[in-house]
XYZ file of C-alpha atoms in Angstrom:
650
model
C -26.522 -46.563 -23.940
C -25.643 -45.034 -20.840
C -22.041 -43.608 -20.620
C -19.713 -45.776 -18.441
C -19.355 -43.909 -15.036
C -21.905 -41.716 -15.232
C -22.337 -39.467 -11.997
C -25.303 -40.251 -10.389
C -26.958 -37.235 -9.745
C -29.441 -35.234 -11.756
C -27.635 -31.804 -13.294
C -28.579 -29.020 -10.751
C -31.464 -27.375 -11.900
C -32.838 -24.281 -9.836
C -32.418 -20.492 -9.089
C -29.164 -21.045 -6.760
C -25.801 -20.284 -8.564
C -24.670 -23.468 -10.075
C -21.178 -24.407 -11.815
C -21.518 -25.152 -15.364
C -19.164 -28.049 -16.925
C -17.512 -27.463 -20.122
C -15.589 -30.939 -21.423
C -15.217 -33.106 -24.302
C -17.766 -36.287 -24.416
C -14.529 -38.175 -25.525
C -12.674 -37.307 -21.905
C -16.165 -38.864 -19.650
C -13.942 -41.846 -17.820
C -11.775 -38.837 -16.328
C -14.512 -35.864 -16.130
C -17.314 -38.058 -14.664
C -15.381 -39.358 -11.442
C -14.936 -35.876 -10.536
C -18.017 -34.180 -11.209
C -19.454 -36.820 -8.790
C -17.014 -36.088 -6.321
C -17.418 -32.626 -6.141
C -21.265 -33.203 -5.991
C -21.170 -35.221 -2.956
C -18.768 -32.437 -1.227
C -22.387 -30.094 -2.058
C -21.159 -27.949 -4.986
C -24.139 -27.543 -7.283
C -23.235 -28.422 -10.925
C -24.858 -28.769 -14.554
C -23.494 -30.867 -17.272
C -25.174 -32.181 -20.323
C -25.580 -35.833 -18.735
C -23.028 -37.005 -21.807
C -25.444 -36.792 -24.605
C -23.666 -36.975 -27.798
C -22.919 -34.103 -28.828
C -24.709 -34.330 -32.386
C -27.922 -34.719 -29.819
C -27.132 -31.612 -27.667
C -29.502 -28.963 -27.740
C -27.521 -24.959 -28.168
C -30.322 -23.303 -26.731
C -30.297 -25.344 -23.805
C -26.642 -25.476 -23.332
C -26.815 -21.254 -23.827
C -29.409 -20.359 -21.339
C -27.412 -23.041 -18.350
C -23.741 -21.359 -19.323
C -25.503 -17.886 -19.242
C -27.030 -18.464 -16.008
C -24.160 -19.993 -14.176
C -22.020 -18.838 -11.513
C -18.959 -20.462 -12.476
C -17.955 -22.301 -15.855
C -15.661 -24.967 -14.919
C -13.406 -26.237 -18.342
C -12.033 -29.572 -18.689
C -9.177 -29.151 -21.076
C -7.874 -31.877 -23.324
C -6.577 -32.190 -26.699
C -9.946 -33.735 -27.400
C -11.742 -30.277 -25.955
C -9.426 -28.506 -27.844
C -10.784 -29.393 -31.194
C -14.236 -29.847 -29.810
C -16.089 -27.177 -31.796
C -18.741 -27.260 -28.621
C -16.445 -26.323 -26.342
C -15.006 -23.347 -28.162
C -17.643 -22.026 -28.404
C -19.220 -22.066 -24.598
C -15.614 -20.926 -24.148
C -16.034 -17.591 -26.432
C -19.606 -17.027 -25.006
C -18.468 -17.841 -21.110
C -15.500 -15.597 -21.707
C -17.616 -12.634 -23.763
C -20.127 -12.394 -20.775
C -17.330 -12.106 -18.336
C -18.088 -15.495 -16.422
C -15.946 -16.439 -13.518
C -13.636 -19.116 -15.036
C -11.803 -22.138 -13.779
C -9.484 -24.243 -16.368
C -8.316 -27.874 -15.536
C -6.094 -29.470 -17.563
C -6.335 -33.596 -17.852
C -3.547 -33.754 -20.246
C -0.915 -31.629 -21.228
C -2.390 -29.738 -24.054
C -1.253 -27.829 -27.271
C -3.626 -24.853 -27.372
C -4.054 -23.518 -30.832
C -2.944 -19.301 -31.358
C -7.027 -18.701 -30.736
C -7.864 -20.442 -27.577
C -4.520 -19.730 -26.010
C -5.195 -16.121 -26.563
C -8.559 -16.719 -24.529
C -7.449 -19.001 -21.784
C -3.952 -17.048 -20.871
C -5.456 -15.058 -18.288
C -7.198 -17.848 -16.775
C -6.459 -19.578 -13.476
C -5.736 -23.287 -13.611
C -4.886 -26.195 -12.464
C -3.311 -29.542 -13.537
C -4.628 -33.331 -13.151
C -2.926 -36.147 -11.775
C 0.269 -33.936 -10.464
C 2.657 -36.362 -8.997
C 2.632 -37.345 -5.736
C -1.129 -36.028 -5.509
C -3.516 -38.576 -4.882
C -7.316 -38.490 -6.070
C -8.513 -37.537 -2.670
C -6.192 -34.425 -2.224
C -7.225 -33.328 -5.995
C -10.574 -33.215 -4.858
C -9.894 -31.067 -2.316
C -7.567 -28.955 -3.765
C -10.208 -27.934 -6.550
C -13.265 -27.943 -4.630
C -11.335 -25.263 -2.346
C -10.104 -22.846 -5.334
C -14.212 -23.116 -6.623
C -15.189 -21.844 -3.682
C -12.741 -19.003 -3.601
C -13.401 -18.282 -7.063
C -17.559 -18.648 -6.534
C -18.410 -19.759 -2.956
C -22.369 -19.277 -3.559
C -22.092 -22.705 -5.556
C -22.006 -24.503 -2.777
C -25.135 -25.692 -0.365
C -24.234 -27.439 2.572
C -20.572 -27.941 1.204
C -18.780 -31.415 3.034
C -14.809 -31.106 2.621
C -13.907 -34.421 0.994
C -12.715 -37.515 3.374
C -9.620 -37.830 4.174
C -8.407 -41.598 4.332
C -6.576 -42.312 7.705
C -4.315 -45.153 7.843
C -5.930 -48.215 9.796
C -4.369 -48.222 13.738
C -1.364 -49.828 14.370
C -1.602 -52.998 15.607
C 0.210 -53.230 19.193
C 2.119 -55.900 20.205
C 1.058 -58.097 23.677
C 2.509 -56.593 27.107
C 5.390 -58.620 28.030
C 4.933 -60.471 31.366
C 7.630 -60.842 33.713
C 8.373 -61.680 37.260
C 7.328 -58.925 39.504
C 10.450 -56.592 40.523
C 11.476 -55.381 43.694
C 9.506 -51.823 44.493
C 12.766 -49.251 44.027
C 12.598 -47.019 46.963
C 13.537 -43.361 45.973
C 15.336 -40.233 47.535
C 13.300 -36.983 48.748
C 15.051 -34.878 46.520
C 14.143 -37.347 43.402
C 11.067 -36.738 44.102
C 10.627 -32.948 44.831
C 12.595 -32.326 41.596
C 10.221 -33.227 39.088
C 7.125 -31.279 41.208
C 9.225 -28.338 40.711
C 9.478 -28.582 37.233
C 5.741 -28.909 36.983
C 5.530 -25.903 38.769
C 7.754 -23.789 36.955
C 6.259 -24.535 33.367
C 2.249 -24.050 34.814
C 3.744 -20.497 36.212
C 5.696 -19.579 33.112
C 2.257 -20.830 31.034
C 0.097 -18.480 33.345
C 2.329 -15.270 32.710
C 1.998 -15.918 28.783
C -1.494 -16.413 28.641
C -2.373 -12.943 31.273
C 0.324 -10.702 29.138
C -0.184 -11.846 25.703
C -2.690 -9.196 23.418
C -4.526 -12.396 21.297
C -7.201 -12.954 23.531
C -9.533 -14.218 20.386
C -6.283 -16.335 19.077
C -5.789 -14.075 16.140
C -2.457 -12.425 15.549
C -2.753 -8.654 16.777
C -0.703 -6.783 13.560
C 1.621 -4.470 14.810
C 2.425 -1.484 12.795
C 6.296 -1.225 11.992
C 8.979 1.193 12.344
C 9.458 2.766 8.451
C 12.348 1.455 7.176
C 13.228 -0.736 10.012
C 14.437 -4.091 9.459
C 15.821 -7.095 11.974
C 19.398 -6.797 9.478
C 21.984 -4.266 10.567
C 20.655 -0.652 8.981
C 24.329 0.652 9.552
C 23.235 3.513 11.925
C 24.029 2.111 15.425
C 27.578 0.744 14.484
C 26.012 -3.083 13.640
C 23.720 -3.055 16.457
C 20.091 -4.780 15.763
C 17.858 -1.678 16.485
C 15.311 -4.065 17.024
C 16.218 -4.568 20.518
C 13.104 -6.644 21.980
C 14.057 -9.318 19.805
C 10.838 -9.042 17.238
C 10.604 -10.066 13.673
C 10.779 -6.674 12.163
C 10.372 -5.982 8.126
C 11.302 -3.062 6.189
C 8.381 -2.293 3.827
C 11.127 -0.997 1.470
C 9.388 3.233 1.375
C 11.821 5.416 -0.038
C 12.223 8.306 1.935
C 13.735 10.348 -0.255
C 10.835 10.338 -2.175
C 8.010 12.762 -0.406
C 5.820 11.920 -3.370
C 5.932 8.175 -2.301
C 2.554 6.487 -2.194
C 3.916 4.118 0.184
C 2.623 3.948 3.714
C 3.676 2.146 7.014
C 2.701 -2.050 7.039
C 0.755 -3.283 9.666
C 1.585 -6.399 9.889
C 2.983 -9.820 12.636
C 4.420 -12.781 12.797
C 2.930 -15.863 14.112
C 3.370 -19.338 13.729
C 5.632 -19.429 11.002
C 3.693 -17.295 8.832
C 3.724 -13.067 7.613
C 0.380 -11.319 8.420
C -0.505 -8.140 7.047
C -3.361 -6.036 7.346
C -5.164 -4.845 4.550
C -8.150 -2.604 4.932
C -10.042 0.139 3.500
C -9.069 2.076 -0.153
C -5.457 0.425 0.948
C -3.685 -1.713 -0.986
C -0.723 -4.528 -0.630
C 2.002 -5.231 -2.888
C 3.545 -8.313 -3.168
C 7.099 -8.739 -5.031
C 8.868 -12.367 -6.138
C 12.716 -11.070 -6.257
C 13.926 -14.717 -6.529
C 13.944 -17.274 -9.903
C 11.445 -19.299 -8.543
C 7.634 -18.948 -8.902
C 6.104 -18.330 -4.772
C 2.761 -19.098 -3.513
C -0.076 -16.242 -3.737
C -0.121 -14.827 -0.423
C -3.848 -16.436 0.915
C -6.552 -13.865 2.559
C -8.011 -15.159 6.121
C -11.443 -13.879 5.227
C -14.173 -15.127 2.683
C -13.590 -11.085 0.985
C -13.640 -10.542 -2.490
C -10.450 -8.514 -3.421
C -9.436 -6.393 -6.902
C -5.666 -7.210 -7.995
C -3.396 -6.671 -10.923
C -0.610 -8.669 -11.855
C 2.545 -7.397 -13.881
C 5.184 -9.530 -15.411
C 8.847 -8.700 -14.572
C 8.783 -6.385 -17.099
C 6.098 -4.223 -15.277
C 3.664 -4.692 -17.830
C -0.189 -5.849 -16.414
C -0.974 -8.785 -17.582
C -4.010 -9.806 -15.516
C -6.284 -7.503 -13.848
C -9.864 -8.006 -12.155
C -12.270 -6.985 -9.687
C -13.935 -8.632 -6.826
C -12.606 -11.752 -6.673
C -11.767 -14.736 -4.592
C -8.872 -15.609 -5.584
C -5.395 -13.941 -7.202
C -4.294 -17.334 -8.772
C -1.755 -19.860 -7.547
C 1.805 -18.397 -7.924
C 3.613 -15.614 -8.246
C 6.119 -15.872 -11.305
C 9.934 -14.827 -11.056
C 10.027 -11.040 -11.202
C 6.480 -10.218 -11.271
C 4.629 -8.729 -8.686
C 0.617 -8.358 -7.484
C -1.245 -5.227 -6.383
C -4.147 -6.150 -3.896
C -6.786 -4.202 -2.774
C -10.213 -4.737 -1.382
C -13.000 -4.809 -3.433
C -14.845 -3.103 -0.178
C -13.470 -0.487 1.440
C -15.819 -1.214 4.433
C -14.280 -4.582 5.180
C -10.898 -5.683 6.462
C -8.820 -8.919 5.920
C -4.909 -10.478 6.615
C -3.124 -11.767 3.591
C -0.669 -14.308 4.991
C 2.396 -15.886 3.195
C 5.346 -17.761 4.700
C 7.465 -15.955 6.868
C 10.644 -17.541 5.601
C 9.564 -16.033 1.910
C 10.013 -12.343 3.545
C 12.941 -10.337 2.104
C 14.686 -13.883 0.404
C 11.745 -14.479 -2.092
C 9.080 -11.708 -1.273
C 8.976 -8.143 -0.550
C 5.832 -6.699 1.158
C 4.743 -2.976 0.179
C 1.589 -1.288 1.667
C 0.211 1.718 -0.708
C -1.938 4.703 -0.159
C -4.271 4.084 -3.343
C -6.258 1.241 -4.413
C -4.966 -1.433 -7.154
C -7.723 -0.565 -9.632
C -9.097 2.818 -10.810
C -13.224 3.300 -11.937
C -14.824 5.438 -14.140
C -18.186 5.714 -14.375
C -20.011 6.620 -18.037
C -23.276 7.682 -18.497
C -25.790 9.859 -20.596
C -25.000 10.686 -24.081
C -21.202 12.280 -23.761
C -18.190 10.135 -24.325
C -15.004 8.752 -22.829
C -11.798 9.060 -24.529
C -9.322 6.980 -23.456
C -5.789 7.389 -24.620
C -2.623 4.713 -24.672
C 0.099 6.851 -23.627
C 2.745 4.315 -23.623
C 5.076 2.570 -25.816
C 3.237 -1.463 -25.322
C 0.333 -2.754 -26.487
C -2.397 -2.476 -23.590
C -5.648 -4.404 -23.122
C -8.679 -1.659 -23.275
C -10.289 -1.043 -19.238
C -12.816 -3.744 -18.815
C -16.519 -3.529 -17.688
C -18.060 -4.108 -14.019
C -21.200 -5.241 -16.239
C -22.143 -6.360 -19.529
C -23.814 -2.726 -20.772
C -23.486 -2.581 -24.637
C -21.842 0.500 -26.213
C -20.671 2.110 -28.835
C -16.879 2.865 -29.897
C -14.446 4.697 -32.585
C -11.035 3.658 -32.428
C -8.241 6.016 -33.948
C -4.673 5.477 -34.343
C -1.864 7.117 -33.299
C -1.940 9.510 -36.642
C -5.637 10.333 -35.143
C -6.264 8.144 -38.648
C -10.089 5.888 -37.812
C -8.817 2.535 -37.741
C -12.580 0.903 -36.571
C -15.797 2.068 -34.937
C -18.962 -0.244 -34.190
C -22.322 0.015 -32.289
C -24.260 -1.882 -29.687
C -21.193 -4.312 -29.076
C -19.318 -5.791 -25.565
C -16.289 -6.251 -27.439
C -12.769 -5.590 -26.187
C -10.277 -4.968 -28.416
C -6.508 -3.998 -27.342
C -5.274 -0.491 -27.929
C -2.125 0.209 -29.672
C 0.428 2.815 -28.775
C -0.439 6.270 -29.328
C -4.158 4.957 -30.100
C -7.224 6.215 -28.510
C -10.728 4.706 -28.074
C -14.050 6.992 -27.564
C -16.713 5.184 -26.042
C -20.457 5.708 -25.689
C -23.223 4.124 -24.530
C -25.594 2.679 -27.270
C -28.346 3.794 -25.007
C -27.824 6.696 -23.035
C -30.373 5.531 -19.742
C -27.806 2.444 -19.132
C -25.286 3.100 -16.775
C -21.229 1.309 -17.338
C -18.710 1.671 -14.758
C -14.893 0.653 -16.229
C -12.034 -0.230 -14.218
C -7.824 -0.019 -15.291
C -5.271 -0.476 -12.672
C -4.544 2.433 -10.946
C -0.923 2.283 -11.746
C -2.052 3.383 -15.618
C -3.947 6.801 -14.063
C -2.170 9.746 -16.211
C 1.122 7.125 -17.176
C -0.057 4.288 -19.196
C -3.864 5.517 -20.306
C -5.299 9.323 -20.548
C -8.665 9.629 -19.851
C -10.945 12.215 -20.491
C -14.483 13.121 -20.507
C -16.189 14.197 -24.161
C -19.525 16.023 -24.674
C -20.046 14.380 -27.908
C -20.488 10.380 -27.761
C -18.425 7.758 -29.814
C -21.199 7.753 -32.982
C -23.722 9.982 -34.318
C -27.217 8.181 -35.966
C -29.236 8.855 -38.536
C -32.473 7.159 -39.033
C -34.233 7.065 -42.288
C -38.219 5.962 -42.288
C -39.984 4.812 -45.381
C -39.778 8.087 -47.805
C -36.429 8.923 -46.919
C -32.633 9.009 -47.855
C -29.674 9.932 -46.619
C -26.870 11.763 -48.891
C -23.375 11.533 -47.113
C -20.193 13.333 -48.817
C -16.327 12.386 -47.708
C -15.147 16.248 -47.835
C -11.614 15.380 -46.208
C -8.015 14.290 -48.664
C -8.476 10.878 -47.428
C -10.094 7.511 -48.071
C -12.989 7.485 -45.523
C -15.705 3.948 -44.980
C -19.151 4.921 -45.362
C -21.684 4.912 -42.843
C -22.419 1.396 -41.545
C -25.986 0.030 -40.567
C -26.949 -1.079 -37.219
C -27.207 -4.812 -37.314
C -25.850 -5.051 -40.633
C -28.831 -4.369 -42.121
C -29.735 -4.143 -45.819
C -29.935 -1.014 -47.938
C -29.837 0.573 -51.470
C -27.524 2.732 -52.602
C -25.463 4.696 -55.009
C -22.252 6.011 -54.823
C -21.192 8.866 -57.070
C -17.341 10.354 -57.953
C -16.434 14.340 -57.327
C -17.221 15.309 -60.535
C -20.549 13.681 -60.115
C -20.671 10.626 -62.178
C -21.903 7.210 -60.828
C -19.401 4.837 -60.089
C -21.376 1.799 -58.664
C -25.239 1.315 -57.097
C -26.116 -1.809 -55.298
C -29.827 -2.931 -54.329
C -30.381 -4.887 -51.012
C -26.239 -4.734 -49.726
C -25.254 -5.241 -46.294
C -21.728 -4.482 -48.517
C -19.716 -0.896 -46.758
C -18.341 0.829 -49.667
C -15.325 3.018 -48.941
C -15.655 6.883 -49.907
C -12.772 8.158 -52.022
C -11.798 12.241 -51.590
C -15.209 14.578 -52.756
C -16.924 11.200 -53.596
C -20.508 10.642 -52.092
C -22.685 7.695 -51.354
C -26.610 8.124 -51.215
C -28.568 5.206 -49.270
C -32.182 4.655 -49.097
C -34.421 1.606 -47.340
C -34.040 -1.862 -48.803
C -37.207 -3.639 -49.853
C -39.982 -3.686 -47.814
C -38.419 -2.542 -44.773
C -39.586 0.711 -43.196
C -36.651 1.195 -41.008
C -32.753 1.795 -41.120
C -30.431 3.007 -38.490
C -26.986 4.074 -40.012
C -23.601 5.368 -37.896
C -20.267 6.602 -38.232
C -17.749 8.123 -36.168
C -18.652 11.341 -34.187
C -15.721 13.283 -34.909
C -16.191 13.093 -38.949
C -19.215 15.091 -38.390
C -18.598 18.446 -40.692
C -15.264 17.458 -40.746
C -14.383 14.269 -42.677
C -18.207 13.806 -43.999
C -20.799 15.992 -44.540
C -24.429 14.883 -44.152
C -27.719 15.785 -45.884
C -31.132 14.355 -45.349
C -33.502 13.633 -49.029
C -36.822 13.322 -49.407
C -36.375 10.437 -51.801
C -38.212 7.061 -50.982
C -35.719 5.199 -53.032
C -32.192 6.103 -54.548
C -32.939 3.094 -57.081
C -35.634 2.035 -60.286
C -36.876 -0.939 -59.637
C -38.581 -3.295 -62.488
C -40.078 -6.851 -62.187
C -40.717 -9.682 -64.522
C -42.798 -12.653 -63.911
C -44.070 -14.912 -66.484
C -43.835 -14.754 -69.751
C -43.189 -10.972 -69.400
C -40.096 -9.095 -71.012
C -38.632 -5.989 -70.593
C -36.448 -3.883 -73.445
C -34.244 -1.442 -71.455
C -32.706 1.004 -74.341
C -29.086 3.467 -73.543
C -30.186 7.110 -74.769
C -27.196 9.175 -72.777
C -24.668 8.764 -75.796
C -22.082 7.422 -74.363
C -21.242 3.596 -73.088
C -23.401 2.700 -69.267
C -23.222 0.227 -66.563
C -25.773 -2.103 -67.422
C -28.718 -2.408 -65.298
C -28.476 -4.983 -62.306
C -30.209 -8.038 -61.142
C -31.575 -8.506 -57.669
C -30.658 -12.380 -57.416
C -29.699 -15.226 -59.236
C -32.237 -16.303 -61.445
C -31.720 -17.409 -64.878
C -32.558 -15.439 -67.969
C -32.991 -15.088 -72.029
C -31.451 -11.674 -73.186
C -30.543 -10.190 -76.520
C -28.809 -6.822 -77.551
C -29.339 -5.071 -80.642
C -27.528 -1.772 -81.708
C -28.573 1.380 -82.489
C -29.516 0.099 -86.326
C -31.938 -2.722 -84.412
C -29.304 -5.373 -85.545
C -28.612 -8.073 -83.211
C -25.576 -8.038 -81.988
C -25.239 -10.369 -78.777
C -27.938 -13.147 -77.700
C -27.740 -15.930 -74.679
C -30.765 -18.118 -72.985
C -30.920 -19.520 -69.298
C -28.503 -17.385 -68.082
C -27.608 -15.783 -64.913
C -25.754 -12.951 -66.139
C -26.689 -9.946 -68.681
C -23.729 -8.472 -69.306
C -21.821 -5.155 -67.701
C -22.154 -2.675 -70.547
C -24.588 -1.019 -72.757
C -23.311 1.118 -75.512
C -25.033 3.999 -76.515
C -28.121 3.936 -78.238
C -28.006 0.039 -77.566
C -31.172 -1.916 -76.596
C -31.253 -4.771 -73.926
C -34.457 -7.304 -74.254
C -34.134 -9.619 -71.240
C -37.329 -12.276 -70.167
C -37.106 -15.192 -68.211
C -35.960 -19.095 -68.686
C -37.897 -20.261 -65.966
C -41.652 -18.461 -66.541
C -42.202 -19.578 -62.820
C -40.020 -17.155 -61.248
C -39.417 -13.710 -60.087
C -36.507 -11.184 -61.271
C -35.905 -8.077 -60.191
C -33.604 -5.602 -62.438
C -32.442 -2.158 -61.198
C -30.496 1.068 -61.794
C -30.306 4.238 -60.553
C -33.656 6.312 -60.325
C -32.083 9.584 -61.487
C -30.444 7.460 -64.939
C -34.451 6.965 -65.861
C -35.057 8.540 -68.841
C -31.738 10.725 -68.779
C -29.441 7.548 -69.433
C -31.918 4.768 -70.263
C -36.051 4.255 -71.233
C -37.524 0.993 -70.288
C -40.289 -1.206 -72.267
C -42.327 -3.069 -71.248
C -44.811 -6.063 -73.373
């Protein structure tokens, strides 16, 4: 049955950028009326059509989110515990998607989702006093801030005018008397005429807005309209103008504060911002302000900091810098392109009572640019959690994360993920392949304060790839618990793991399991199965240092037998002394008995799935199958054949 109020229009399907709608099927009476608003206004948008969502197709749903150019979220309490929606969430969010969040009812956002959606702008439905009309218009304007190549032919919503008044009828009377009048009550109002089309002329041949755009004018440093206390509480500004002091300290030569350039007009505070500049823009009052607004379709980069100076938000090239300013928190805004030049305007009444203006030398955002096979190490120098620099594109890489002991506290490979960085904790990154290019931006307030960062020769992980024949032998050589190598993609391997003095300690066939590497302790790791690859990794810096790493030219660190049938096996301890028991490869269930050195039986089970973990010495095993129409697999280390244990076969 066809959902009640369903837009429409067909989901946009094409090569244009499109926005793709995130919502919970349960919230369609309030989602639908607006999707098919914001349709007619032009905006191109995709939405499942309201299948149910045991119907909905992933792969369909994954290629739309992944080629949008804005994902739009409809957030509910419903959409909160929509497992559908979390997820596009955590994919629009890992690809770096331009986001937009509206919230139809006032929500309780579980620890998880609130931790993704903080840094996200939005926007709330049904706000008093708004009606349906001036919603519409209100969030089809921040979409095309945020994304403006969404939009075709875009048609601002209609605005509902009141019908005309209806005028009463002209009142009839007897006709009056003409009134004769006086010469001078008649040459008075001509002169008035006269005067205000003169005074009119002289404004419009002196003024310097000949395209009726306010002409910035640069400002005194320091200056302001309020008595400075030099000129014994004179205004210096003597013209009369709307002068602001841009708050520079002089006193400070080091200052990366420069001169505004900036006008009043209208009731409003222009100021220029152009090239690598940047514009600073300070609440100083308990109330949240309005984002100053750009008068040019530019995209900008900005960071915002709390009142405790700490950057919570940062981005480049966008549309839009979010809706308010909080109390005490300020915004850094700079062009994303140096080559362009806009006005960011604000209420003049704001200046100095609510806002202060600062224009800075430097940009708000610092990039640096990785490529090849070195490194960058980048170093939390302060006492607050930070969030790492983020990407310009999604490039994987690789990454080793120490803490501030210089102790490894995680490294992967071939990943896009972000984590934070602790104080005192450093991250080395690499790129998992060195012909990429990936540019990362911080704001520029961090450079040589907040973060360190420094260029390495040596990249984030060293590889080693085994082929079919091979092994790998790696030895922890440091005083401390190390992890073992990992494999790329979690892939499966065989291995054993020996103490210092040599003796084996555990062996696993087929693991995707990382063992951890106690002090002198070594783990050897050949291919899994049938495979005839495996890529493993660890941290750079452990090379010769915390591990030391030898190459074998062993196919397989493990003895492998099979049973089908009817078969059996007899697998006898001849070392002298108690050993691990030889593993199975799965799950299958078995007969098994164990006689002692004298042939006496001393243990016996059937349809089992479990042989035991011991084997004295000069103990015998005999293990077939329940089930003659399966496969097991037993195993122990290669090197323990007929040193520890012979095997026997029917």
């Amino acid at each position: 049955m066809k959902p009640e109020n369903m837009p429409t229009f067909k989901p946009y399907e094409g090569n244009e950028p499109f926005i793709f709608i995130s919502y919970s099927h349960k919230n369609n009476a309030d989602v639908f009326p607006i999707l098919q608003r914001l349709h007619d206004c032009g905006l191109r948008i995709w939405y499942d059509r309201g299948i149910d969502p045991g119907s909905e197709w992933p792969e369909e749903i994954a290629t739309h989110l992944l080629g949008c150019g804005l994902f739009l979220l409809f957030m509910s309490p419903d959409a909160a515990e929509s497992h559908n929606v979390r997820r596009e969430i955590t994919m629009a969010v890992d690809r770096q998607k331009p986001l937009m969040n509206v919230f139809l009812k006032e929500t309780e956002l579980q620890p998880g989702l609130q931790l993704q959606l903080n840094l996200i702008q939005y926007i709330s439905y049904n706000t008093d006093g708004e009606t349906f009309d001036e919603f519409i218009e209100r969030l089809a304007g921040i979409l095309l801030k945020k994304a403006p190549d969404v939009a075709g032919d875009y048609v601002p919503p209609p605005v509902v005018t009141p019908p005309p008044a209806v005028m009463p009828p002209p009142i009839t009377s007897e006709p009056k008397p003409k009134k004769k009048f006086k010469l001078w009550q008649i040459l008075t109002p001509v002169c008035a005429v006269f005067l205000i089309a003169a005074a009119l002329i002289v404004f419009l041949v002196t003024r310097d807005d000949e395209d009726h755009v306010p002409v910035l004018r640069e400002r005194e440093r320091g200056s302001s309209s309020r008595n400075n206390g030099e000129n014994g509480g004179e205004d210096e500004n003597e013209n009369g103008g709307d002068n602001y002091s841009n708050g520079e300290d002089e006193n400070n030569p080091d200052s990366d504060e420069i001169e505004l350039d900036s006008a009043v007009l209208d009731g409003n505070f222009y100021v220029v911002l152009k090239g690598s500049e940047s514009l600073e823009f300070t609440n100083t009052s308990a109330e949240k302000v309005d984002m100053p607004t750009s008068t040019e379709w530019v995209r900008a980069d900005y960071v915002l900091f709390d009142r405790h100076g700490l950057a919570t938000e940062y981005w480049y090239g966008s549309l839009s810098f979010g809706e308010s300013l909080q109390p005490g928190s300020r915004i850094v805004i700079s062009l994303a392109d140096p080559a362009e030049t806009t006005k960011l305007v604000i209420p003049v009444e704001l200046i100095d009572t609510a806002v202060t203006v600062r224009a800075l030398a430097s940009p708000a955002i610092n990039f640096v640019t990785l490529t090849g096979t070195g490194g960058l190490e980048i170093t939390n120098n302060s006492q607050d959690v930070i969030t790492f620099p983020q990407s310009v594109s999604f490039i994987r890489r690789d990454y080793a994360v120490f803490d501030k002991n210089g102790e490894l506290t995680d490294y992967y490979n071939d990943t896009s993920y972000r984590a934070d960085l602790e104080p005192g904790a450093r991250k080395v990154i690499s790129l998992t392949d060195p012909a990429d290019t990936l540019e990362l931006y911080y704001p520029a307030e961090w450079e040589n304060t907040v973060i360190i960062v420094n260029e390495t020769a040596v990249p984030a992980v060293h590889y080693v790839t085994l082929t079919s024949g091979s092994s790998a032998e790696f030895t922890n050589i440091s005083d401390n618990v190390v992890r073992a190598p990992s494999a790329v993609d979690f892939a499966f391997r065989d291995y054993v793991v020996y103490d210092r003095d040599g003796n084996i300690t555990d062996f696993y066939a087929n693991s995707s399991y990382r063992e951890d590497l106690e002090p002198g302790s070594r783990i050897v790791i050949s291919i899994a199965g049938a495979d005839d690859f495996l890529k493993l990794f660890y941290p750079a810096e452990w090379k010769d240092t915390v591990i030391s790493v030898n190459e074998i030219n062993t196919p397989s660190v493990l003895y492998f037998i099979t049973l089908t049938g009817t078969e059996s096996v007899s697998i006898t301890n001849i070392s002298g002394e108690r050993a691990a028991m030889p593993k199975a490869d799965g799950y299958e269930r078995r007969n098994y008995k164990i006689y002692n050195a004298d042939r006496e039986e001393t243990d016996s089970w059937d349809n089992t799935s479990s042989h035991g973990f011991g084997l004295d010495a000069g103990s015998t095993i005999t293990i077939s199958l329940a089930d003659s129409s399966e496969t097991l697999r037993l195993y122990f280390p290669l090197e323990m054949l007929n040193v520890v244990f012979t095997v026997q076969g029917d």
